Coordinates of C-alpha atoms (C1' of nucleotides) in Angstrom, one line a residue:
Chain A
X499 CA -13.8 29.6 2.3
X500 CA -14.8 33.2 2.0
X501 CA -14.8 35.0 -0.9
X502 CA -12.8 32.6 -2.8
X503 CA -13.2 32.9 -6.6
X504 CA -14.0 29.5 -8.0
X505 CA -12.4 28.0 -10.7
X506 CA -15.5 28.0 -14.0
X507 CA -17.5 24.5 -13.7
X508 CA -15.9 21.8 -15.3
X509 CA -12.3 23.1 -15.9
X510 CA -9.7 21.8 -14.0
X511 CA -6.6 23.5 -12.5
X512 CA -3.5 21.8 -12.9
X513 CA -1.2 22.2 -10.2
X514 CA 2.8 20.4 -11.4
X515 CA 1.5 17.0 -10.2
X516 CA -1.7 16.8 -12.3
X517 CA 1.2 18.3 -14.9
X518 CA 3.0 15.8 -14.6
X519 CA 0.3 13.1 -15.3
X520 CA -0.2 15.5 -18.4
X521 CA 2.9 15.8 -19.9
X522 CA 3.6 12.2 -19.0
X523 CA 0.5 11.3 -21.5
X524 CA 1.2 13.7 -23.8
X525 CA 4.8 12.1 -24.1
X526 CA 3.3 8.9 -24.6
X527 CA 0.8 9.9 -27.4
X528 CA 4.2 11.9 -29.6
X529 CA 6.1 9.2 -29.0
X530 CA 3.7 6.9 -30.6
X531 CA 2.4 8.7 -33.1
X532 CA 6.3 9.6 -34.3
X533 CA 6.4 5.7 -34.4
X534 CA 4.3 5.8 -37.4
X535 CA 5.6 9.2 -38.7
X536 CA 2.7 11.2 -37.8
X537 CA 3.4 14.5 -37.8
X538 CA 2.6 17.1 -35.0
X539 CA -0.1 20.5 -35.9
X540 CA -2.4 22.1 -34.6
X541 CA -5.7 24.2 -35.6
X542 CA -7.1 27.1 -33.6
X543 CA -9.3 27.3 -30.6
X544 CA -11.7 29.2 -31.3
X545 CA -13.7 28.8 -35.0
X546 CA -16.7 30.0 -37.3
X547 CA -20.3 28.2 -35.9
X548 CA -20.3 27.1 -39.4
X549 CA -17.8 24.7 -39.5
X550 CA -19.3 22.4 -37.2
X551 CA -23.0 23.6 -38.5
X552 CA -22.6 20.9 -41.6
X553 CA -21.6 18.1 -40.1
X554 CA -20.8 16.8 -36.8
X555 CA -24.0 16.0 -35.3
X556 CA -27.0 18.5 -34.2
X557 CA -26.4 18.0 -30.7
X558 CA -22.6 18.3 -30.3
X559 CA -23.1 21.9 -32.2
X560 CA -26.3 23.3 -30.8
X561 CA -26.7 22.1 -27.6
X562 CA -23.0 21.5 -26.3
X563 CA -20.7 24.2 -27.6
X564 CA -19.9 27.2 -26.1
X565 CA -21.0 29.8 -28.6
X566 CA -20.8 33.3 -28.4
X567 CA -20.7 36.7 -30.8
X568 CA -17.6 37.9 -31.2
X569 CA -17.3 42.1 -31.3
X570 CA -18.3 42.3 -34.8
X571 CA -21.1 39.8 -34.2
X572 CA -19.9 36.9 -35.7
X573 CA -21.0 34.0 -34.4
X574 CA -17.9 32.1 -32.7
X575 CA -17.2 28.9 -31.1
X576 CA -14.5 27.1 -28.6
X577 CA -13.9 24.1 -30.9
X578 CA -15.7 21.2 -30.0
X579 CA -13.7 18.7 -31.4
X580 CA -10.7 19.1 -34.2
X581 CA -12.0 17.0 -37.1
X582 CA -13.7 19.2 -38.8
X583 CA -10.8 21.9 -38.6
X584 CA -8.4 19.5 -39.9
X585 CA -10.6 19.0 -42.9
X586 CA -10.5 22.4 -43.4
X587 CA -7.3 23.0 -43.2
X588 CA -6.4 20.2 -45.3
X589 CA -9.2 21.4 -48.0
X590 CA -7.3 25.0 -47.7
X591 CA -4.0 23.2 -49.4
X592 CA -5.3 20.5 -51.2
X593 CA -2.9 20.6 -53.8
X594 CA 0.1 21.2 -52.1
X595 CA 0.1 18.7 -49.2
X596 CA 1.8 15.5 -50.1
X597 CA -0.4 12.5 -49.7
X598 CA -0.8 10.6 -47.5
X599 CA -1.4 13.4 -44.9
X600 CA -0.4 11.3 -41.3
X601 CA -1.4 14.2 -38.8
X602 CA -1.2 14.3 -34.8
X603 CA -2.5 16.8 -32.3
X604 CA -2.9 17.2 -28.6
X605 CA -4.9 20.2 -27.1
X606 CA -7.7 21.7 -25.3
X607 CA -11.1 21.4 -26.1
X608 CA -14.5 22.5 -24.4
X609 CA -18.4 21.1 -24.6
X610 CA -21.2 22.7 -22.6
X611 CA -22.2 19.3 -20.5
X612 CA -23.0 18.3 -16.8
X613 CA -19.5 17.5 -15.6
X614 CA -19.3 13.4 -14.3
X615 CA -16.4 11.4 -13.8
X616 CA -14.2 11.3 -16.8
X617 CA -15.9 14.2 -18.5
X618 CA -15.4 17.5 -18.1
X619 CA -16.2 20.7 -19.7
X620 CA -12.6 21.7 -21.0
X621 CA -10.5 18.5 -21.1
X622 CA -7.4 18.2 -23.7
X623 CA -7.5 15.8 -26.6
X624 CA -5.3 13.8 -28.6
X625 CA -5.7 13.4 -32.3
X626 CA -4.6 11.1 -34.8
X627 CA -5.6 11.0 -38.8
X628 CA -4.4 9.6 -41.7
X629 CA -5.9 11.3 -44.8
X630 CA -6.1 10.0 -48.8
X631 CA -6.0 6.7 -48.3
X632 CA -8.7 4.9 -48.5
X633 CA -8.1 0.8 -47.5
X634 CA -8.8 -1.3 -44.3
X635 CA -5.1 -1.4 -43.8
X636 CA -5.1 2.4 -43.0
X637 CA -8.0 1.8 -41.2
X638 CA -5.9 -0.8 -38.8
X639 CA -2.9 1.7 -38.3
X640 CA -4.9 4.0 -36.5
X641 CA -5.8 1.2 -34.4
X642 CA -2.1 0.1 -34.4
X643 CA -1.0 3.5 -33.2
X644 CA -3.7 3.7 -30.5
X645 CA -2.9 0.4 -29.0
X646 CA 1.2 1.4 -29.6
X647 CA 0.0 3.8 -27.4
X648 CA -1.2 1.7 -24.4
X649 CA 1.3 -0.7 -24.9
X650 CA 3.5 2.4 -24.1
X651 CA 1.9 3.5 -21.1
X652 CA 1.8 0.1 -19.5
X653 CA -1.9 -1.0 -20.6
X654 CA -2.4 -5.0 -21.7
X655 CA -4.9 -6.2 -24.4
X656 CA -6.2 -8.0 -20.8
X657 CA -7.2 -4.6 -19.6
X658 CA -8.1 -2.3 -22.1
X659 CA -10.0 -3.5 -25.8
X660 CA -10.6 -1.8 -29.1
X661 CA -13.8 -2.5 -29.8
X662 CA -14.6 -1.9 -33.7
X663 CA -17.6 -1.8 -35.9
X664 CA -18.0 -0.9 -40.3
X665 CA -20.7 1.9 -40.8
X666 CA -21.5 0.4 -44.2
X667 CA -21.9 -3.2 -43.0
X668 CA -24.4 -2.0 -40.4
X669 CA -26.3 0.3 -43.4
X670 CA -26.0 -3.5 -45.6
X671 CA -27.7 -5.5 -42.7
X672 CA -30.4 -2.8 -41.9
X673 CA -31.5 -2.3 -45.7
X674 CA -31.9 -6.2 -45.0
X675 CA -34.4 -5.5 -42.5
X676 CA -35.9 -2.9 -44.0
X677 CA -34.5 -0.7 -41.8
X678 CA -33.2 1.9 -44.3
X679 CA -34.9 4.4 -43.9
X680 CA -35.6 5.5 -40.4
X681 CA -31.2 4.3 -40.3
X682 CA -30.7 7.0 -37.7
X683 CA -33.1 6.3 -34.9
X684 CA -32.0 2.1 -35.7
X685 CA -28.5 3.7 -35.1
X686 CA -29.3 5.0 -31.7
X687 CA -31.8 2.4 -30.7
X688 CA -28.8 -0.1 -31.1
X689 CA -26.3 2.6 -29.4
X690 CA -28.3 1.7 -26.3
X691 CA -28.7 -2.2 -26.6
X692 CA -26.5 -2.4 -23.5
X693 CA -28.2 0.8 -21.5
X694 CA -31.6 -0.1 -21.7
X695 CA -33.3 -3.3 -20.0
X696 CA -34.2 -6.0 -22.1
X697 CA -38.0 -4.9 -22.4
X698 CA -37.1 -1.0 -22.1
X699 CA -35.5 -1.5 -25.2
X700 CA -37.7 -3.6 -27.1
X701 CA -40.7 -1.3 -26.2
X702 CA -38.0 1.4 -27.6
X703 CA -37.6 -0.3 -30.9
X704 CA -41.5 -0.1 -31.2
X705 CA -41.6 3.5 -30.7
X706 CA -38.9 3.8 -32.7
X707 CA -41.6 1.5 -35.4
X708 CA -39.9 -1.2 -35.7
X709 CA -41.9 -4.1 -36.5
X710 CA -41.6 -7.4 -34.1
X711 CA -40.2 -9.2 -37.2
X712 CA -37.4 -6.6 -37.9
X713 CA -36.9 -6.6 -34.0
X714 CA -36.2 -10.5 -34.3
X715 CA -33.7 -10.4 -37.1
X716 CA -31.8 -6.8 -35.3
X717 CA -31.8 -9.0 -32.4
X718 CA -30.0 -11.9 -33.8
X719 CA -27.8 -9.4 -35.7
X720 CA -26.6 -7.6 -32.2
X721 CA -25.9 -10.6 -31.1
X722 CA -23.6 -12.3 -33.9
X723 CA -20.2 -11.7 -32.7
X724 CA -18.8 -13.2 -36.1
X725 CA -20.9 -10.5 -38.2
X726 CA -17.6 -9.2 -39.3
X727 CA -17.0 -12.2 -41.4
X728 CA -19.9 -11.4 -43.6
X729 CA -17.7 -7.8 -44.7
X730 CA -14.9 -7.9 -46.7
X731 CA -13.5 -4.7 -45.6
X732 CA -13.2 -5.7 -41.9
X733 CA -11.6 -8.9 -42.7
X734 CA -9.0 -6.8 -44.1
X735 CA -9.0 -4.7 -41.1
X736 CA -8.6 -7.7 -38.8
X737 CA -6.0 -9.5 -41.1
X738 CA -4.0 -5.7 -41.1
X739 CA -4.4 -5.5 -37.4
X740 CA -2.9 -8.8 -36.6
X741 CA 0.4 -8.6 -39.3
X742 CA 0.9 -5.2 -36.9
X743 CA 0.2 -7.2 -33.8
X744 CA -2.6 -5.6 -31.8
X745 CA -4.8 -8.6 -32.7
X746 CA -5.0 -9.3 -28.9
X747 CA -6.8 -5.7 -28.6
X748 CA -9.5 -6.0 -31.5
X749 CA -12.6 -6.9 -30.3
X750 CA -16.0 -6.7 -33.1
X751 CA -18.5 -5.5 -31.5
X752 CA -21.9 -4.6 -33.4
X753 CA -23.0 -2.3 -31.2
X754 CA -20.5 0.1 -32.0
X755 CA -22.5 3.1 -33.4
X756 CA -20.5 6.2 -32.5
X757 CA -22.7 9.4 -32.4
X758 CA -20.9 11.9 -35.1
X759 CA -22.9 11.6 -37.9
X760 CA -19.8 12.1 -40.5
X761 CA -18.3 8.9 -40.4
X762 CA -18.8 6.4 -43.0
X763 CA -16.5 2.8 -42.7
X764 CA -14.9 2.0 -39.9
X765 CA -15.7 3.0 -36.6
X766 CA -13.9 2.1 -33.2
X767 CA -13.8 2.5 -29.7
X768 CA -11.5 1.8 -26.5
X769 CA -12.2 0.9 -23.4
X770 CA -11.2 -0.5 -20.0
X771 CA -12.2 -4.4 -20.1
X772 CA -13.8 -3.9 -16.8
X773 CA -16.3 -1.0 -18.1
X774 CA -15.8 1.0 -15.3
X775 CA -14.8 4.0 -17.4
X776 CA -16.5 5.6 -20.6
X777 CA -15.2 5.0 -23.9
X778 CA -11.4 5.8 -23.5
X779 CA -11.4 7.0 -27.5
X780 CA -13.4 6.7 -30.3
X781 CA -12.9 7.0 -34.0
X782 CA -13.7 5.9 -37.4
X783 CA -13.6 6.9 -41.5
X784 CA -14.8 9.7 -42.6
X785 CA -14.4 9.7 -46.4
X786 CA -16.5 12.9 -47.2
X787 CA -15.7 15.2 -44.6
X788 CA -13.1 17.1 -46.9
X789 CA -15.5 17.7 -49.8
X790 CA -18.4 18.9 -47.6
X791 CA -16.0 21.8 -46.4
X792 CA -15.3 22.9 -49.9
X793 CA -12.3 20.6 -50.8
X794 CA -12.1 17.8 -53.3
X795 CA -13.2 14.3 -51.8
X796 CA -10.2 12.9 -49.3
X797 CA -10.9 10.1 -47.9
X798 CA -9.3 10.2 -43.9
X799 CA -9.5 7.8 -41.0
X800 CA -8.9 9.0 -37.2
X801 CA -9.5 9.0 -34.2
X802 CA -9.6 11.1 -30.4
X803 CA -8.7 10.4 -26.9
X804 CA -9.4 12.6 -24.0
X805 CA -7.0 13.1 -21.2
X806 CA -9.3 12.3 -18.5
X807 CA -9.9 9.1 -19.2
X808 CA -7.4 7.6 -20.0
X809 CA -5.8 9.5 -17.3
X810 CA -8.4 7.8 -14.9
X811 CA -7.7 4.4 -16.6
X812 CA -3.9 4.8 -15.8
X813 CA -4.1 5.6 -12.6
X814 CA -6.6 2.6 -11.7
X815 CA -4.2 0.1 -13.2
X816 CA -1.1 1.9 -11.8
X817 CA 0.8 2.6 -15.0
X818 CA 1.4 6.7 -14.0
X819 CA 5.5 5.9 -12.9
X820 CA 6.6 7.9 -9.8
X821 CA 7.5 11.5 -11.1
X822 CA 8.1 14.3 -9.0
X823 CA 6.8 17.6 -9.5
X824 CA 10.7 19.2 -9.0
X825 CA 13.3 19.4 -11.5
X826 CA 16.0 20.5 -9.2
X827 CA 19.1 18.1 -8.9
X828 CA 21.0 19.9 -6.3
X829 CA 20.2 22.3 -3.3
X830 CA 22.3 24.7 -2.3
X831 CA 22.1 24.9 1.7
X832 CA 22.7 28.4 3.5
X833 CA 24.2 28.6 6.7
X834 CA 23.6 31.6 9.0
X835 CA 27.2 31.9 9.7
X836 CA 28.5 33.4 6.3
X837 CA 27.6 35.8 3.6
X838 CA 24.4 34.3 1.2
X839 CA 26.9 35.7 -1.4
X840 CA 28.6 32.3 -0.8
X841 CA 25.6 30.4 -1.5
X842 CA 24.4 31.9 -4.3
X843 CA 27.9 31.8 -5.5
X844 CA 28.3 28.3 -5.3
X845 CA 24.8 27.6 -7.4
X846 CA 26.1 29.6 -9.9
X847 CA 29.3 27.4 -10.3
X848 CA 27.4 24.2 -10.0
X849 CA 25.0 26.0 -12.9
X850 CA 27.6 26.7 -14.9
X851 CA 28.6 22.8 -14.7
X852 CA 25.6 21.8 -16.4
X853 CA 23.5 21.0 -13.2
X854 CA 20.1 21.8 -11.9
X855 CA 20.4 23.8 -8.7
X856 CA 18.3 25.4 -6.6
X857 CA 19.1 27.7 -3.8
X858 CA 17.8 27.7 -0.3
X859 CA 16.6 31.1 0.1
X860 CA 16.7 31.6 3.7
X861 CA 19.2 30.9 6.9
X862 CA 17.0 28.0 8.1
X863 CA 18.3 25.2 10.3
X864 CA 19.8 22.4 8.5
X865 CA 17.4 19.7 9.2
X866 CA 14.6 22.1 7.7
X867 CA 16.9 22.7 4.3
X868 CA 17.4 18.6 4.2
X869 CA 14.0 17.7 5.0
X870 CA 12.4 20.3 2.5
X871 CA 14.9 18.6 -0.4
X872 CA 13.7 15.6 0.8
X873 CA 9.9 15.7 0.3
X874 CA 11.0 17.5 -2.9
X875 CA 12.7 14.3 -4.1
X876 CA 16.0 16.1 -4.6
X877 CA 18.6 14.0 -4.4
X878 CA 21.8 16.2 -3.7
X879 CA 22.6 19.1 -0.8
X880 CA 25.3 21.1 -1.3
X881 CA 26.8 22.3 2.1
X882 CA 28.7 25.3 2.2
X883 CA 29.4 26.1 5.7
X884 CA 32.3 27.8 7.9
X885 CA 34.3 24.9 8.1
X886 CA 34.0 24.2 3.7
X887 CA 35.0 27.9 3.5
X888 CA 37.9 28.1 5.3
X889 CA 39.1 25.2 3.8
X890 CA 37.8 26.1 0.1
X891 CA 35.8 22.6 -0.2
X892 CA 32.1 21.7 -0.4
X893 CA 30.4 18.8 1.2
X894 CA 27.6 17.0 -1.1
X895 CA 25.0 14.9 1.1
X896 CA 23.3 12.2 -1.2
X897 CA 20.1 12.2 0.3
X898 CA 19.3 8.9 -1.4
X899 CA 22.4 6.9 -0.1
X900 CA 22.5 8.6 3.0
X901 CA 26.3 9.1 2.8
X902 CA 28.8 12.5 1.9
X903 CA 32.1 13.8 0.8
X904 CA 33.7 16.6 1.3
X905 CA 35.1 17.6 -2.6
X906 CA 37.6 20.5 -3.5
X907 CA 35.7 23.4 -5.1
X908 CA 36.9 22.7 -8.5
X909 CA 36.0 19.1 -8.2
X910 CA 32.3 19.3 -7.1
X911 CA 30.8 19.6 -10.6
X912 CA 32.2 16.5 -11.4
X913 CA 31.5 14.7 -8.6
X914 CA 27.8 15.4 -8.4
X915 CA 28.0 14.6 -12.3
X916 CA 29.0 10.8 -11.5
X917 CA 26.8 10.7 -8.6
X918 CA 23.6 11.5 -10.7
X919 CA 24.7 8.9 -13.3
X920 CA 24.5 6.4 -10.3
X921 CA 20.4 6.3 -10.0
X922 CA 19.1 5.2 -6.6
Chain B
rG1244 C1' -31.0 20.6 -20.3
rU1245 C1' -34.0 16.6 -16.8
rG1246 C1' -34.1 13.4 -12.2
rC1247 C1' -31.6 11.6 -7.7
rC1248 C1' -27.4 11.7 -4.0
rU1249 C1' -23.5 14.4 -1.5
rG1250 C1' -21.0 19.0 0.6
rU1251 C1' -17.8 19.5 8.3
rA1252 C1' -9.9 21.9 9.3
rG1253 C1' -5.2 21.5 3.7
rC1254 C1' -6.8 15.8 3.0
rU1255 C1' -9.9 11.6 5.0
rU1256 C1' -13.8 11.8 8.2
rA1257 C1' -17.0 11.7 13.5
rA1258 C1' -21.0 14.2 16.0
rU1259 C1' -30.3 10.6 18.7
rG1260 C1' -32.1 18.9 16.9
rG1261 C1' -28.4 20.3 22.6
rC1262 C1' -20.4 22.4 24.2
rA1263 C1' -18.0 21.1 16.4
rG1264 C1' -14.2 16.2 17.7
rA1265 C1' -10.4 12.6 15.6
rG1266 C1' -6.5 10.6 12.2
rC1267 C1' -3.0 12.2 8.5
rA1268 C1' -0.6 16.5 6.9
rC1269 C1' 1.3 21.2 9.0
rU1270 C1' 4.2 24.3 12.9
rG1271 C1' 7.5 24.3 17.2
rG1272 C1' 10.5 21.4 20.5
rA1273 C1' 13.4 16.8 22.1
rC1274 C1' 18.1 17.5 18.2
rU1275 C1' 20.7 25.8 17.0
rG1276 C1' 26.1 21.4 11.0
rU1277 C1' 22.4 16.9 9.0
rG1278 C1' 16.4 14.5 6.0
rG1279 C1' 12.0 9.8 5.9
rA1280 C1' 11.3 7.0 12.3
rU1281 C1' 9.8 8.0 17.4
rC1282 C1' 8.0 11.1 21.5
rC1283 C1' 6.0 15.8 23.4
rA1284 C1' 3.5 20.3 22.5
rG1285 C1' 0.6 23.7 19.3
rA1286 C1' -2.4 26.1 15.6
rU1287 C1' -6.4 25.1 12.3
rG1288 C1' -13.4 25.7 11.0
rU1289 C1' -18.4 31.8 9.4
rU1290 C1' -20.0 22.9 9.1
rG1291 C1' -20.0 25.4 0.4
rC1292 C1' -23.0 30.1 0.2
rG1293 C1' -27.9 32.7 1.3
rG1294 C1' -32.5 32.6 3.7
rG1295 C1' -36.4 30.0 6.8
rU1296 C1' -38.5 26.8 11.0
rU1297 C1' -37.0 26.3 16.3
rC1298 C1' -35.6 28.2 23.0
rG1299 C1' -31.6 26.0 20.2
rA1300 C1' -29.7 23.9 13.2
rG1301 C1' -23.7 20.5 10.9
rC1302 C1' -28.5 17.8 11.3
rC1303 C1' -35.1 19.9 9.4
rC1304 C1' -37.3 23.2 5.0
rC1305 C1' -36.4 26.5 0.6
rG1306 C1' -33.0 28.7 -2.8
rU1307 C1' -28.1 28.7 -4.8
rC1308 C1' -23.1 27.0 -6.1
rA1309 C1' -20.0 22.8 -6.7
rG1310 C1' -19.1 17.5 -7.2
rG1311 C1' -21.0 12.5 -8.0
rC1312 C1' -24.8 8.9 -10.2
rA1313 C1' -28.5 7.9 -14.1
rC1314 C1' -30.5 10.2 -18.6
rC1315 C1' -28.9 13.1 -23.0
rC1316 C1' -24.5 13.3 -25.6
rC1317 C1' -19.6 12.0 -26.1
rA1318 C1' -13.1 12.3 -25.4

RNA sequence: GUGCCUGUAGCUUAAUGGCAGAGCACUGGACUGUGGAUCCAGAUGUUGCGGGUUCGAGCCCCGUCAGGCACCCCA
């Protein structure tokens, strides 16, 4: 270990297996957002300071983005998080996107923070909104398309929950209390009901100032699992979410807070029924995000979910499938004996036939050629030795069935087409 | 950004302050035209990095880097 170069803290390399686990979510996530004909974008990586400045939460912008002055000493930053460049991208064509606006995206992102399990400092993220329309309904597709999305990769509603909470109902029962005004510190006080020991948290509250009466009814209210009742709008959201079947999923849960301060209705959260993990994705309404980047008010709903995660989750439960890091269908052995012309003549046939091939690139022995297609998972040899030549055939070894033929040059496309068709 | 724990071969790991070992993987052979098993043999380390204490440090101390846990925040 001398002198090696290290990778920057918290980014990852991915080598083809961790690219497979990848691409295999990322499959997953188009193919369930394309359910609900959401439609694939993307914003840039890098953007203004002031974009995120307004809204999403002093913390996330001051204390955990990377930030730097670009040449002309503009301040610049590796997005943090995509909402607020969809919002401004959406603001930028107000008038000529057709409503509603059902949106998808899956990239990188990066946040200055002490790397843990299931957080890093660049980890990719998958978004989903639905912009200009505003009804619990739209607020319960989201959720639909999230859980489409486990369903997809294998995860039941007895393993993973969507947890789900309504900003305004929350604001309703604290102006009850009396809470109003100090809403934000209530907000994070209640954000660590479950963190915090039973008297940590009350001594907390005081600090906080509330009183041992308004601590009382908070209490109760934390604890009401059928709070939702009491709101119209998450009725509807329940009653949406179980006429598009993920009622098995929802789970209320009032202390549901979500940090970003721009969200205003609905706000959810997934996770792994065990709580081993961290949240898997969170989201919620944000109706005035548009208009406080300078378009007209668009009311959206949406939501995130990091790869590593859920990538985490899906390994735990074993719902990753076997994949194997090699696309190659065929190789192309090479025997000592006769020119590598022959070889390399032969992958170019079987190339031309439509096939994956890859070519042995050196005269090792043959057990070394099988045993490296092998552990590679490839599932044909092509053996083109003295005796094929003379004879103007090719034997194909199917390394899965342990059995080969000896085909006529002309025939071996379509042979190792109809064996491929056969899985093993 | 704060506190705590950890760091030994590619991976998993062993070693009362006293010769750095093992398993898996790897390489070669048994078997030079036939892969997963078996057997035999072999290679592999500045013990994360830098300093200090000591006759002697993988082990103790300081610093540093990285990872993990709890805060903070959040995907």
């Amino acid at each position: 270990m001398k002198n090696k170069i290290q990778a920057v803290k918290g980014a990852r390399d991915f080598y083809p297996e961790q690219m497979l686990l990848r691409n295999w979510l990322y499959a997953n996530m188009r193919s369930a957002a394309q359910a609900f004909g959401y439609q694939e974008y993307d914003g840039p990586f890098l953007e203004t300071l002031e974009l995120y400045a307004a809204k999403s939460g002093d913390e996330l912008v001051k204390e955990q983005s990377f930030v730097f002055n670009d040449r002309g000493g503009e301040k610049v930053t590796l997005r943090p998080e995509l909402t607020p460049s969809l919002a401004r991208m959406v603001a930028a064509r107000q008038r000529q996107l057709p409503r509603p606006i059902r949106w998808w995206s899956f990239g990188p992102f990066w946040r200055y923070e002490r790397p843990q399990k299931g957080r890093s400092r660049e980890f990719f993220q998958w978004n989903v909104d639905l912009l200009g329309v505003e009804s619990p309904a739209a607020d319960a597709e989201l959720a639909a398309v999230a859980v489409t999305f486990f369903q997809m990769v294998g995860l039941t509603a007895s393993e993973i929950k969507l947890q789900f909470n309504d900003r305004r109902l929350m604001d309703e029962q604290l102006a009850t209390l009396g809470l109003a005004a100090n809403k934000t510190a209530v907000f994070r006080l209640i954000d660590r009901r479950g963190k915090l020991g039973a008297t940590a948290w009350e001594q907390y509250a005081g600090e906080v100032g509330v009183t041992p009466e308004q601590l009382n009814g908070l209490k109760a209210l934390l604890a009401n699992a059928d709070l939702w009742r009491q709101s119209e709008g998450c009725q509807a959201f329940v009653e949406a979410g179980q006429a598009l079947g993920i009622g098995p999923f929802l789970e209320f849960d009032p202390t549901v807070i979500r940090g970003l301060d721009y969200y205003t209705g609905i706000v959810l959260e997934a996770r792994d029924r065990e709580s081993e993990f961290r949240a898997i994705l969170g989201g919620g309404r944000y109706d005035d995000l548009v208009g406080d980047v300078g378009g007209d008010r668009l009311p959206g709903m949406g939501f995130a979910m990091g790869d590593v995660v859920i990538g985490l989750v899906a390994q735990k439960y074993q719902k990753v499938p076997p994949l194997r890091p090699s696309p190659t269908q065929v190789l192309v052995a090479q025997f000592d004996q006769i020119s590598p012309a022959e070889a390399l003549r032969l992958a170019a046939q079987l190339r031309a036939g439509g096939l994956r091939v890859e070519w042995y690139p050196e005269t090792a022995k043959l057990d070394r050629q099988l045993k490296y297609a092998d552990v590679n998972g490839i599932r044909f040899a092509a053996l083109l030795g003295p005796d094929e030549l003379a004879q103007g055939c090719v034997t194909i070894k199917d390394l899965a069935a342990r059995t080969q033929t000896t085909y006529a040059r002309a025939a071996v496309v379509d042979a190792l087409r109809q064996g491929l068709e056969s899985q093993m």
